[in-house]
Amino acid sequence: MTGMAGRAAKAMRAGHQASAGELLELVRSGRATTRGALQQATGLSRATVGQRLDRLFRAGWLREGAGGPVDSPQGGRPSITLEFDDEHAVVLAADLDTRHGRAAVVSLSGEIQAEHHGSLRIEDGPDAVLGELGRWFAELLEKAGQRADAVCGIGLAVPGPVDTDTGKVVQPPIMPGWDGYDIRGRLGRAFAEHAGIKSAGSADGAGGATSAGITRSGTRIPVLVDNDANLMAYGEQRTGYPDCSAFALVKVSTGIGAGMVVGGSIYRGVDGGAGDIGHIRVGADALCRCGSYGCLAAVASGGAVARRLAESGVPATSGSDVRDLLTAGHPEAMALAREAGRQVGDVLATVVTLLNPGVLMIAGDLAGTPFLTGVRELLYQRALPRSTAHLDVVTSRLGERAGLVGAGALVVEYLYAPERVEERLAALGV
């Protein structure tokens, strides 16, 4: 017996009775999807399981599905299966890059119901950018045919290191004016303003992961903020590689960052700084935007490739410009992208040796054949065979939607964690 079912059984042996939140987790994970299976997994009586489930039904979070297998070996009527009702609410998700943004209405199962992308310049500052995101969200809800009170949470991916306890970016090299800014509060207020719903100020929630400026049925709607590479990795791992226990994603766009999912959870380090491989020193003398010399991002990012192209007379100012040139088969861009891949691959040899991932995914503006070829050349040359024997080096499956999917999943996993389910049920009065 493993996972939640195993923990629930151990908790019962310790005298703890599984909560409604723990039953919901068992159903959502597929480990126990009938009343009989829930009784067996938790040791609860039939009446107690019924009472716990009744709260979840009244909240609108569970529904009955088709008849499942017969629980008893003596036969009888098929048992009614239980399903998480992924239609009772939606999540708003956004992913910011240095020059553009992407936003969506996402179902609780991860389906994108409405989407918009457009120009949003990080350097314009958080007040303007988050205010515009609030407007996008309100318009997307209308496009998706959803009411504002259907929103249960907001997730935001940003291109900088994030202290997830506060939702604030910390000394971001490519986000001038954002350091220490109250992103959660401003985005919550912007959405409330454009959606025409009551503002409720801001507040820190359990675990420091939530703060919001709006209410729904008397409860606060959380706004969660995380690094873009983290959320891209989370979205890609959950949808394409759910059985991979150590997953790494490297985003190479205007800058370079990495996200890691270990044991099914995002690995952030002690204060959100894990994965910032763009600022590993590689011995070059190029000046990085962080103010230091010799950073990997200064020589191998999309921004660095764009600068080298511009020096040779090719119009390019950002990673997205380089991506367009690569799509068009521009020979100089392809050669520089391969060289950048080799430089990144040299660093990734150390990353792979340390983390021993099963999947290493390359994403972002430069994630094409030339760059990937360069990565593989140096990675397999420098890393020990033991570290790469079971490694798959791949490119993104979700593409530009990875951050949105990851942001949506982060909100859902936060809101429906067993301990938070109990808090929310109490707030709803069920």
Short mmCIF file of C-alpha atoms in Angstrom, two decimals:
data_model
loop_
_atom_site.label_atom_id
_atom_site.label_comp_id
_atom_site.label_asym_id
_atom_site.label_seq_id
_atom_site.Cartn_x
_atom_site.Cartn_y
_atom_site.Cartn_z
CA MET A 1 0.00 0.00 0.00
CA THR A 2 1.57 3.29 -1.09
CA GLY A 3 0.89 7.01 -1.44
CA MET A 4 -2.13 8.61 0.14
CA ALA A 5 -3.85 5.29 0.78
CA GLY A 6 -0.82 4.11 2.74
CA ARG A 7 -0.59 7.35 4.72
CA ALA A 8 -4.31 7.20 5.50
CA ALA A 9 -3.98 3.65 6.81
CA LYS A 10 -0.97 4.60 8.95
CA ALA A 11 -2.88 7.58 10.28
CA MET A 12 -5.76 5.28 11.27
CA ARG A 13 -3.37 3.00 13.12
CA ALA A 14 -2.12 6.09 14.97
CA GLY A 15 -5.68 6.93 16.01
CA HIS A 16 -6.38 9.56 13.35
CA GLN A 17 -9.57 9.37 11.31
CA ALA A 18 -9.25 10.39 7.66
CA SER A 19 -10.79 13.78 6.91
CA ALA A 20 -13.05 14.79 4.05
CA GLY A 21 -9.99 16.32 2.43
CA GLU A 22 -8.12 13.03 2.58
CA LEU A 23 -11.09 11.21 1.04
CA LEU A 24 -11.17 13.77 -1.77
CA GLU A 25 -7.46 13.21 -2.38
CA LEU A 26 -8.02 9.47 -2.64
CA VAL A 27 -10.78 10.03 -5.21
CA ARG A 28 -8.82 12.64 -7.20
CA SER A 29 -5.76 10.41 -7.41
CA GLY A 30 -7.84 7.41 -8.52
CA ARG A 31 -6.63 5.28 -5.61
CA ALA A 32 -10.11 4.84 -4.15
CA THR A 33 -13.17 5.76 -6.20
CA THR A 34 -16.06 3.96 -4.51
CA ARG A 35 -17.48 4.16 -1.00
CA GLY A 36 -16.32 0.61 -0.31
CA ALA A 37 -12.79 1.36 -1.50
CA LEU A 38 -12.66 4.46 0.69
CA GLN A 39 -13.73 2.40 3.71
CA GLN A 40 -11.03 -0.15 2.96
CA ALA A 41 -8.31 2.48 2.42
CA THR A 42 -9.10 4.50 5.55
CA GLY A 43 -10.69 2.08 7.99
CA LEU A 44 -13.62 4.44 8.44
CA SER A 45 -17.12 3.09 8.96
CA ARG A 46 -19.69 3.27 6.18
CA ALA A 47 -21.63 5.97 8.07
CA THR A 48 -18.53 8.11 8.63
CA VAL A 49 -17.48 7.85 4.99
CA GLY A 50 -21.00 8.88 4.02
CA GLN A 51 -20.86 11.92 6.30
CA ARG A 52 -17.48 13.02 4.90
CA LEU A 53 -18.64 12.55 1.32
CA ASP A 54 -21.86 14.45 1.98
CA ARG A 55 -19.82 17.57 2.78
CA LEU A 56 -17.92 17.22 -0.49
CA PHE A 57 -21.13 16.74 -2.46
CA ARG A 58 -22.71 19.80 -0.86
CA ALA A 59 -19.63 21.87 -1.76
CA GLY A 60 -20.05 20.69 -5.38
CA TRP A 61 -16.62 19.09 -5.52
CA LEU A 62 -17.70 15.47 -6.01
CA ARG A 63 -20.14 13.79 -8.37
CA GLU A 64 -21.27 10.25 -9.00
CA GLY A 65 -20.02 8.57 -12.14
CA ALA A 66 -20.90 5.33 -13.86
CA GLY A 67 -21.19 2.04 -12.01
CA GLY A 68 -17.86 0.51 -11.15
CA PRO A 69 -16.80 -3.06 -10.40
CA VAL A 70 -18.74 -5.06 -7.82
CA ASP A 71 -17.10 -4.57 -4.41
CA SER A 72 -18.14 -7.93 -2.98
CA PRO A 73 -16.78 -11.29 -4.23
CA GLN A 74 -20.32 -12.66 -3.73
CA GLY A 75 -21.57 -10.41 -6.52
CA GLY A 76 -24.40 -7.91 -6.41
CA ARG A 77 -25.05 -4.56 -7.97
CA PRO A 78 -22.08 -2.58 -9.36
CA SER A 79 -20.83 0.07 -6.95
CA ILE A 80 -21.28 3.72 -7.91
CA THR A 81 -17.98 5.40 -8.71
CA LEU A 82 -17.05 8.79 -7.34
CA GLU A 83 -15.42 11.51 -9.44
CA PHE A 84 -13.88 14.89 -8.74
CA ASP A 85 -16.22 17.44 -10.35
CA ASP A 86 -13.80 19.49 -12.44
CA GLU A 87 -16.59 21.74 -13.74
CA HIS A 88 -17.52 23.45 -10.48
CA ALA A 89 -14.87 26.18 -10.82
CA VAL A 90 -12.11 27.53 -13.06
CA VAL A 91 -8.60 28.88 -12.58
CA LEU A 92 -7.07 31.99 -14.14
CA ALA A 93 -3.47 31.52 -15.25
CA ALA A 94 -0.86 33.83 -16.76
CA ASP A 95 2.73 33.50 -17.93
CA LEU A 96 4.92 36.60 -18.31
CA ASP A 97 8.04 36.84 -20.42
CA THR A 98 10.21 39.91 -20.87
CA ARG A 99 8.28 41.30 -23.84
CA HIS A 100 4.97 39.47 -23.98
CA GLY A 101 2.42 37.70 -21.84
CA ARG A 102 -0.04 34.87 -22.13
CA ALA A 103 -3.21 34.38 -20.08
CA ALA A 104 -5.97 31.78 -19.98
CA VAL A 105 -9.04 30.43 -18.28
CA VAL A 106 -8.14 26.87 -17.27
CA SER A 107 -10.44 24.10 -16.08
CA LEU A 108 -9.64 22.19 -12.89
CA SER A 109 -8.50 19.28 -15.07
CA GLY A 110 -6.05 21.50 -16.99
CA GLU A 111 -8.05 22.16 -20.15
CA ILE A 112 -7.58 25.67 -21.56
CA GLN A 113 -11.02 27.17 -22.17
CA ALA A 114 -10.00 30.60 -23.45
CA GLU A 115 -6.58 32.10 -24.15
CA HIS A 116 -4.98 35.41 -25.08
CA HIS A 117 -1.41 36.46 -25.76
CA GLY A 118 -0.02 39.86 -26.57
CA SER A 119 2.63 42.45 -25.91
CA LEU A 120 3.45 43.05 -22.24
CA ARG A 121 6.83 44.55 -21.41
CA ILE A 122 8.20 43.56 -18.02
CA GLU A 123 10.27 46.75 -17.96
CA ASP A 124 7.05 48.81 -17.89
CA GLY A 125 6.76 47.84 -14.24
CA PRO A 126 4.43 45.71 -12.14
CA ASP A 127 1.61 48.22 -11.71
CA ALA A 128 1.02 48.60 -15.45
CA VAL A 129 1.66 44.97 -16.37
CA LEU A 130 -0.53 43.46 -13.64
CA GLY A 131 -3.26 46.00 -14.31
CA GLU A 132 -3.35 44.88 -17.94
CA LEU A 133 -3.42 41.23 -16.87
CA GLY A 134 -6.47 41.96 -14.75
CA ARG A 135 -8.22 43.33 -17.84
CA TRP A 136 -7.22 40.28 -19.89
CA PHE A 137 -8.63 37.97 -17.22
CA ALA A 138 -12.00 39.71 -17.17
CA GLU A 139 -12.27 39.57 -20.97
CA LEU A 140 -11.22 35.91 -21.07
CA LEU A 141 -13.90 34.92 -18.58
CA GLU A 142 -16.52 36.46 -20.86
CA LYS A 143 -14.99 34.69 -23.86
CA ALA A 144 -15.08 31.36 -21.99
CA GLY A 145 -18.68 31.91 -20.92
CA GLN A 146 -17.71 31.83 -17.24
CA ARG A 147 -18.81 34.10 -14.39
CA ALA A 148 -16.29 35.88 -12.20
CA ASP A 149 -17.59 34.02 -9.16
CA ALA A 150 -16.58 30.72 -10.80
CA VAL A 151 -12.91 31.62 -10.30
CA CYS A 152 -11.35 29.68 -7.43
CA GLY A 153 -7.75 30.86 -7.84
CA ILE A 154 -5.17 32.71 -9.92
CA GLY A 155 -1.71 31.44 -10.88
CA LEU A 156 1.09 33.59 -12.30
CA ALA A 157 4.46 32.62 -13.79
CA VAL A 158 7.18 35.30 -13.82
CA PRO A 159 10.73 35.30 -15.28
CA GLY A 160 12.56 35.75 -11.99
CA PRO A 161 13.27 34.10 -8.62
CA VAL A 162 10.21 34.07 -6.34
CA ASP A 163 9.89 33.83 -2.57
CA THR A 164 6.77 31.67 -2.51
CA ASP A 165 6.08 32.57 1.14
CA THR A 166 5.34 36.15 0.07
CA GLY A 167 4.73 35.80 -3.68
CA LYS A 168 7.35 38.49 -4.31
CA VAL A 169 10.26 38.33 -6.72
CA VAL A 170 13.69 38.68 -5.13
CA GLN A 171 16.43 40.65 -6.92
CA PRO A 172 15.25 39.64 -10.42
CA PRO A 173 17.98 40.36 -13.01
CA ILE A 174 15.56 41.00 -15.91
CA MET A 175 12.57 42.49 -14.05
CA PRO A 176 13.46 46.13 -13.21
CA GLY A 177 11.12 47.65 -10.64
CA TRP A 178 9.62 44.34 -9.51
CA ASP A 179 11.90 43.51 -6.59
CA GLY A 180 9.79 43.09 -3.44
CA TYR A 181 6.59 44.31 -5.12
CA ASP A 182 3.23 43.00 -3.82
CA ILE A 183 2.34 41.06 -6.97
CA ARG A 184 -0.45 39.04 -5.40
CA GLY A 185 -2.25 42.03 -3.95
CA ARG A 186 -2.01 44.12 -7.11
CA LEU A 187 -3.13 41.31 -9.43
CA GLY A 188 -6.04 40.46 -7.14
CA ARG A 189 -7.18 44.09 -7.07
CA ALA A 190 -6.77 44.47 -10.84
CA PHE A 191 -8.93 41.44 -11.53
CA ALA A 192 -11.54 42.57 -9.00
CA GLU A 193 -11.69 46.00 -10.62
CA HIS A 194 -12.07 44.76 -14.19
CA ALA A 195 -14.42 41.90 -13.29
CA GLY A 196 -16.63 44.16 -11.19
CA ILE A 197 -16.48 42.12 -8.01
CA LYS A 198 -16.01 43.10 -4.39
CA SER A 199 -12.48 43.88 -3.25
CA ALA A 200 -11.37 42.47 0.07
CA GLY A 201 -7.87 43.78 0.50
CA SER A 202 -5.07 41.25 0.89
CA ALA A 203 -4.15 38.62 3.40
CA ASP A 204 -1.62 35.90 3.89
CA GLY A 205 -3.00 32.37 3.96
CA ALA A 206 -1.92 29.09 5.42
CA GLY A 207 1.62 28.21 4.46
CA GLY A 208 2.21 31.69 3.08
CA ALA A 209 1.18 30.55 -0.39
CA THR A 210 -1.95 32.60 -0.81
CA SER A 211 -3.02 36.21 -0.73
CA ALA A 212 -5.91 37.76 -2.56
CA GLY A 213 -7.91 40.92 -2.97
CA ILE A 214 -11.24 39.37 -3.91
CA THR A 215 -13.85 37.10 -2.38
CA ARG A 216 -16.05 34.26 -3.58
CA SER A 217 -18.83 32.94 -1.37
CA GLY A 218 -17.20 34.64 1.60
CA THR A 219 -13.76 33.12 0.96
CA ARG A 220 -10.64 34.69 -0.44
CA ILE A 221 -9.45 33.73 -3.89
CA PRO A 222 -5.75 32.86 -3.72
CA VAL A 223 -3.15 34.35 -6.04
CA LEU A 224 -0.08 32.13 -6.36
CA VAL A 225 3.16 33.32 -7.97
CA ASP A 226 6.13 31.20 -9.02
CA ASN A 227 9.08 31.23 -11.37
CA ASP A 228 8.23 30.56 -15.01
CA ALA A 229 10.70 27.68 -15.45
CA ASN A 230 9.33 26.04 -12.29
CA LEU A 231 5.76 26.19 -13.57
CA MET A 232 6.73 25.07 -17.07
CA ALA A 233 8.48 22.06 -15.54
CA TYR A 234 5.46 21.34 -13.34
CA GLY A 235 3.05 21.51 -16.27
CA GLU A 236 5.21 19.36 -18.53
CA GLN A 237 5.97 16.74 -15.86
CA ARG A 238 2.37 16.33 -14.75
CA THR A 239 0.93 16.05 -18.26
CA GLY A 240 3.64 14.15 -20.10
CA TYR A 241 5.89 12.42 -17.55
CA PRO A 242 3.85 11.77 -14.39
CA ASP A 243 5.92 8.73 -13.46
CA CYS A 244 9.27 10.55 -13.69
CA SER A 245 10.48 11.11 -10.12
CA ALA A 246 13.25 13.54 -11.10
CA PHE A 247 12.39 15.90 -13.97
CA ALA A 248 14.38 18.95 -15.11
CA LEU A 249 13.42 21.64 -17.61
CA VAL A 250 15.74 24.32 -18.95
CA LYS A 251 14.15 27.41 -20.48
CA VAL A 252 16.39 29.31 -22.87
CA SER A 253 14.81 32.54 -24.03
CA THR A 254 16.00 36.08 -23.38
CA GLY A 255 17.51 34.60 -20.20
CA ILE A 256 18.22 31.06 -18.97
CA GLY A 257 16.51 29.32 -16.07
CA ALA A 258 15.73 25.80 -14.93
CA GLY A 259 12.81 24.19 -13.14
CA MET A 260 12.93 20.87 -11.31
CA VAL A 261 10.16 18.54 -10.18
CA VAL A 262 11.36 15.97 -7.66
CA GLY A 263 9.03 13.40 -6.14
CA GLY A 264 6.06 15.10 -7.78
CA SER A 265 6.75 18.51 -6.22
CA ILE A 266 8.55 21.60 -7.47
CA TYR A 267 12.03 21.87 -5.98
CA ARG A 268 12.68 25.52 -5.12
CA GLY A 269 15.58 25.45 -2.66
CA VAL A 270 15.43 27.29 0.68
CA ASP A 271 14.22 30.64 -0.69
CA GLY A 272 13.17 30.10 -4.31
CA GLY A 273 16.61 30.43 -5.87
CA ALA A 274 17.02 26.85 -7.13
CA GLY A 275 17.44 26.45 -10.88
CA ASP A 276 18.99 29.85 -11.61
CA ILE A 277 21.63 28.25 -13.84
CA GLY A 278 21.84 31.29 -16.12
CA HIS A 279 24.12 32.90 -13.55
CA ILE A 280 26.61 30.08 -13.22
CA ARG A 281 30.04 31.46 -14.17
CA VAL A 282 31.51 29.91 -17.30
CA GLY A 283 34.75 31.84 -17.58
CA ALA A 284 33.76 34.30 -20.30
CA ASP A 285 34.25 38.06 -19.93
CA ALA A 286 30.78 39.09 -21.17
CA LEU A 287 28.79 41.43 -18.90
CA CYS A 288 25.51 39.93 -17.70
CA ARG A 289 22.35 41.89 -16.94
CA CYS A 290 22.78 40.90 -13.30
CA GLY A 291 25.93 43.06 -13.20
CA SER A 292 28.44 40.20 -13.07
CA TYR A 293 30.80 39.01 -15.76
CA GLY A 294 30.96 35.54 -17.25
CA CYS A 295 27.44 34.28 -16.52
CA LEU A 296 26.05 31.53 -18.76
CA ALA A 297 23.13 33.79 -19.73
CA ALA A 298 25.55 36.46 -20.93
CA VAL A 299 26.97 34.14 -23.58
CA ALA A 300 24.35 31.47 -24.36
CA SER A 301 20.86 32.91 -23.84
CA GLY A 302 18.52 34.07 -26.58
CA GLY A 303 19.43 37.63 -25.64
CA ALA A 304 23.14 36.87 -26.02
CA VAL A 305 22.60 35.25 -29.42
CA ALA A 306 20.50 38.23 -30.49
CA ARG A 307 23.31 40.62 -29.55
CA ARG A 308 25.84 38.65 -31.59
CA LEU A 309 23.50 38.63 -34.57
CA ALA A 310 22.91 42.36 -34.25
CA GLU A 311 26.69 42.95 -34.17
CA SER A 312 26.93 41.19 -37.53
CA GLY A 313 24.13 43.27 -39.02
CA VAL A 314 21.19 40.88 -38.51
CA PRO A 315 18.18 42.64 -36.92
CA ALA A 316 17.59 40.91 -33.56
CA THR A 317 17.02 42.25 -30.07
CA SER A 318 15.57 39.36 -28.08
CA GLY A 319 15.13 35.61 -27.81
CA SER A 320 11.85 35.79 -29.71
CA ASP A 321 13.64 37.46 -32.64
CA VAL A 322 16.17 34.63 -32.63
CA ARG A 323 13.33 32.10 -32.59
CA ASP A 324 11.84 33.69 -35.70
CA LEU A 325 15.20 33.57 -37.46
CA LEU A 326 15.65 29.91 -36.52
CA THR A 327 12.18 29.10 -37.83
CA ALA A 328 13.16 30.75 -41.11
CA GLY A 329 16.36 28.68 -41.28
CA HIS A 330 18.73 31.64 -40.99
CA PRO A 331 22.22 30.03 -41.23
CA GLU A 332 24.07 32.37 -38.87
CA ALA A 333 21.32 32.13 -36.25
CA MET A 334 21.41 28.34 -36.50
CA ALA A 335 25.19 28.25 -36.08
CA LEU A 336 25.10 30.55 -33.05
CA ALA A 337 22.22 28.57 -31.51
CA ARG A 338 24.23 25.35 -31.80
CA GLU A 339 27.23 27.03 -30.19
CA ALA A 340 25.00 28.31 -27.38
CA GLY A 341 23.66 24.79 -26.93
CA ARG A 342 27.17 23.48 -26.46
CA GLN A 343 27.85 26.07 -23.74
CA VAL A 344 24.62 25.20 -21.97
CA GLY A 345 25.30 21.48 -22.40
CA ASP A 346 28.64 21.90 -20.65
CA VAL A 347 26.87 23.31 -17.58
CA LEU A 348 24.09 20.73 -17.78
CA ALA A 349 26.62 17.93 -17.48
CA THR A 350 27.11 19.04 -13.88
CA VAL A 351 23.37 19.48 -13.32
CA VAL A 352 22.65 15.97 -14.60
CA THR A 353 25.41 14.48 -12.46
CA LEU A 354 24.01 16.21 -9.37
CA LEU A 355 20.27 15.66 -9.93
CA ASN A 356 20.30 12.40 -11.95
CA PRO A 357 17.00 13.21 -13.73
CA GLY A 358 15.08 10.79 -15.89
CA VAL A 359 14.03 13.57 -18.27
CA LEU A 360 15.89 16.73 -19.26
CA MET A 361 13.61 19.00 -21.29
CA ILE A 362 14.81 21.96 -23.35
CA ALA A 363 12.21 24.72 -23.76
CA GLY A 364 11.99 28.37 -24.71
CA ASP A 365 12.83 30.43 -27.77
CA LEU A 366 16.01 28.51 -28.66
CA ALA A 367 14.52 25.03 -28.15
CA GLY A 368 15.03 23.74 -31.67
CA THR A 369 17.26 21.26 -33.44
CA PRO A 370 20.47 23.37 -33.61
CA PHE A 371 20.45 24.23 -29.92
CA LEU A 372 19.42 20.71 -28.85
CA THR A 373 22.19 19.22 -30.98
CA GLY A 374 24.74 21.44 -29.24
CA VAL A 375 23.43 20.49 -25.80
CA ARG A 376 23.67 16.79 -26.54
CA GLU A 377 27.20 17.09 -27.95
CA LEU A 378 28.67 18.50 -24.74
CA LEU A 379 26.34 16.87 -22.26
CA TYR A 380 27.11 13.32 -23.31
CA GLN A 381 30.78 14.15 -23.74
CA ARG A 382 31.26 15.65 -20.26
CA ALA A 383 28.78 13.74 -18.06
CA LEU A 384 29.61 10.29 -16.74
CA PRO A 385 27.83 7.47 -18.61
CA ARG A 386 26.21 6.44 -15.31
CA SER A 387 24.45 9.83 -15.12
CA THR A 388 23.02 9.65 -18.64
CA ALA A 389 22.28 5.93 -18.97
CA HIS A 390 18.57 6.44 -18.26
CA LEU A 391 18.25 10.06 -19.33
CA ASP A 392 15.91 11.29 -22.05
CA VAL A 393 16.83 14.69 -23.53
CA VAL A 394 13.70 16.08 -25.15
CA THR A 395 11.98 19.29 -26.18
CA SER A 396 8.76 20.77 -24.85
CA ARG A 397 5.44 19.01 -25.50
CA LEU A 398 3.20 21.85 -24.36
CA GLY A 399 5.18 24.62 -26.04
CA GLU A 400 4.12 28.13 -25.07
CA ARG A 401 1.25 26.77 -22.97
CA ALA A 402 3.51 24.95 -20.49
CA GLY A 403 3.61 27.84 -18.03
CA LEU A 404 -0.16 28.26 -18.15
CA VAL A 405 -0.79 24.58 -17.53
CA GLY A 406 1.72 24.55 -14.68
CA ALA A 407 0.24 27.69 -13.09
CA GLY A 408 -3.24 26.18 -13.24
CA ALA A 409 -2.05 22.89 -11.76
CA LEU A 410 -0.25 24.70 -8.94
CA VAL A 411 -3.46 26.46 -7.92
CA VAL A 412 -5.54 23.27 -8.08
CA GLU A 413 -3.06 21.25 -6.03
CA TYR A 414 -2.88 24.04 -3.47
CA LEU A 415 -6.66 24.45 -3.13
CA TYR A 416 -7.51 20.75 -2.95
CA ALA A 417 -4.72 19.64 -0.63
CA PRO A 418 -6.38 17.74 2.26
CA GLU A 419 -5.64 20.31 4.95
CA ARG A 420 -6.89 23.18 2.81
CA VAL A 421 -10.05 21.32 1.85
CA GLU A 422 -11.02 21.28 5.51
CA GLU A 423 -10.44 25.04 5.81
CA ARG A 424 -12.47 25.76 2.69
CA LEU A 425 -15.36 23.48 3.65
CA ALA A 426 -15.57 25.23 6.99
CA ALA A 427 -15.56 28.64 5.28
CA LEU A 428 -18.37 27.49 3.00
CA GLY A 429 -20.36 26.28 6.00
CA VAL A 430 -20.61 22.65 4.90
#
